[in-house]
């Protein structure tokens, strides 16, 4: 599965395996691995529609970011996804998913 300017990663339910490309940044590795683990948690198989990909990003965000960490980073850096991603060592996709979760739970 390819998505906007993200490196290719994959989860195979049949093989119980996750594949990540080489030469990722730490933030990309953490974020993509958590995203693929989310697919494993949900038992997703094969290419997924956008709403399932969004669910995987929200799950990844919950795995990687605590409420305390997010609030502290937002106090220092504001709500900008890029600045928060850098501060929390994740990708902007994870921050966007976390912020979406905050909007739907408040």
Short mmCIF file of C-alpha atoms in Angstrom, two decimals:
data_model
loop_
_atom_site.label_atom_id
_atom_site.label_comp_id
_atom_site.label_asym_id
_atom_site.label_seq_id
_atom_site.Cartn_x
_atom_site.Cartn_y
_atom_site.Cartn_z
CA UNK A 1 0.00 0.00 0.00
CA UNK A 2 1.31 3.44 -0.95
CA UNK A 3 0.00 6.63 0.53
CA UNK A 4 0.97 10.25 0.19
CA UNK A 5 4.72 10.70 0.54
CA UNK A 6 4.98 7.81 3.02
CA UNK A 7 7.43 4.94 2.53
CA UNK A 8 5.91 1.56 1.69
CA UNK A 9 5.29 -0.82 4.59
CA UNK A 10 3.09 -3.88 4.83
CA UNK A 11 1.51 -6.37 7.21
CA UNK A 12 0.67 -9.94 6.20
CA UNK A 13 -1.90 -11.59 8.42
CA UNK A 14 -1.20 -14.94 6.74
CA UNK A 15 2.53 -14.71 7.45
CA UNK A 16 2.15 -12.86 10.77
CA UNK A 17 4.84 -10.50 9.48
CA UNK A 18 5.48 -6.80 9.03
CA UNK A 19 7.79 -5.43 6.35
CA UNK A 20 9.40 -2.01 6.59
CA UNK A 21 11.78 -0.39 4.12
CA UNK A 22 15.39 0.28 5.02
CA UNK A 23 16.81 3.73 5.65
CA UNK A 24 13.81 5.13 7.50
CA UNK A 25 14.16 7.85 10.06
CA UNK A 26 13.43 6.90 13.66
CA UNK A 27 10.10 8.74 13.47
CA UNK A 28 9.14 6.90 10.25
CA UNK A 29 10.16 3.54 11.71
CA UNK A 30 8.18 4.07 14.91
CA UNK A 31 5.14 5.42 13.08
CA UNK A 32 4.99 2.84 10.29
CA UNK A 33 5.66 -0.05 12.66
CA UNK A 34 2.85 1.12 14.97
CA UNK A 35 0.55 1.54 11.95
CA UNK A 36 1.27 -2.00 10.76
CA UNK A 37 0.90 -3.37 14.31
CA UNK A 38 -2.52 -1.71 14.34
CA UNK A 39 -3.45 -3.68 11.22
CA UNK A 40 -2.29 -6.83 13.03
CA UNK A 41 -4.35 -5.96 16.13
CA UNK A 42 -7.46 -5.51 13.98
CA UNK A 43 -6.74 -8.58 11.81
CA UNK A 44 -6.72 -6.53 8.60
CA UNK A 45 -5.73 -8.44 5.48
CA UNK A 46 -4.53 -6.99 2.20
CA UNK A 47 -5.04 -3.47 0.88
CA UNK A 48 -7.51 -1.50 2.99
CA UNK A 49 -10.02 1.25 2.22
CA UNK A 50 -9.36 4.75 3.55
CA UNK A 51 -11.52 4.38 6.67
CA UNK A 52 -9.54 1.28 7.76
CA UNK A 53 -6.23 3.05 7.09
CA UNK A 54 -7.49 5.96 9.21
CA UNK A 55 -8.39 3.53 12.00
CA UNK A 56 -4.88 2.06 11.83
CA UNK A 57 -3.34 5.55 12.12
CA UNK A 58 -5.59 6.34 15.13
CA UNK A 59 -4.54 3.09 16.81
CA UNK A 60 -0.89 3.85 16.05
CA UNK A 61 -1.31 7.29 17.60
CA UNK A 62 -2.75 5.76 20.78
CA UNK A 63 0.14 3.28 20.92
CA UNK A 64 2.82 5.95 20.49
CA UNK A 65 1.54 9.08 22.23
CA UNK A 66 0.30 9.49 25.77
CA UNK A 67 -2.08 12.29 26.66
CA UNK A 68 0.53 13.75 29.02
CA UNK A 69 3.24 13.76 26.33
CA UNK A 70 0.93 15.31 23.77
CA UNK A 71 -0.28 18.09 26.09
CA UNK A 72 3.29 18.96 27.12
CA UNK A 73 4.45 19.07 23.48
CA UNK A 74 1.46 21.18 22.44
CA UNK A 75 2.16 23.67 25.24
CA UNK A 76 5.72 24.07 23.94
CA UNK A 77 5.10 23.89 20.18
CA UNK A 78 1.44 24.73 19.58
CA UNK A 79 -0.94 22.57 17.49
CA UNK A 80 1.21 22.44 14.32
CA UNK A 81 1.44 18.79 13.24
CA UNK A 82 4.98 19.10 11.90
CA UNK A 83 6.36 20.67 15.07
CA UNK A 84 4.53 18.17 17.28
CA UNK A 85 5.73 15.26 15.15
CA UNK A 86 9.32 16.37 15.52
CA UNK A 87 8.93 16.88 19.27
CA UNK A 88 7.29 13.47 19.77
CA UNK A 89 9.49 11.59 17.27
CA UNK A 90 6.61 10.42 15.08
CA UNK A 91 5.32 11.37 11.63
CA UNK A 92 2.72 14.04 10.93
CA UNK A 93 0.24 11.25 10.03
CA UNK A 94 0.38 10.04 13.63
CA UNK A 95 -0.15 13.56 14.96
CA UNK A 96 -3.06 14.16 12.58
CA UNK A 97 -4.65 10.90 13.71
CA UNK A 98 -4.12 11.80 17.37
CA UNK A 99 -5.67 15.22 16.81
CA UNK A 100 -8.64 13.59 15.00
CA UNK A 101 -9.10 11.35 18.03
CA UNK A 102 -9.06 14.37 20.34
CA UNK A 103 -11.69 16.13 18.21
CA UNK A 104 -14.03 13.13 18.31
CA UNK A 105 -13.66 12.49 22.06
CA UNK A 106 -14.06 16.05 23.32
#
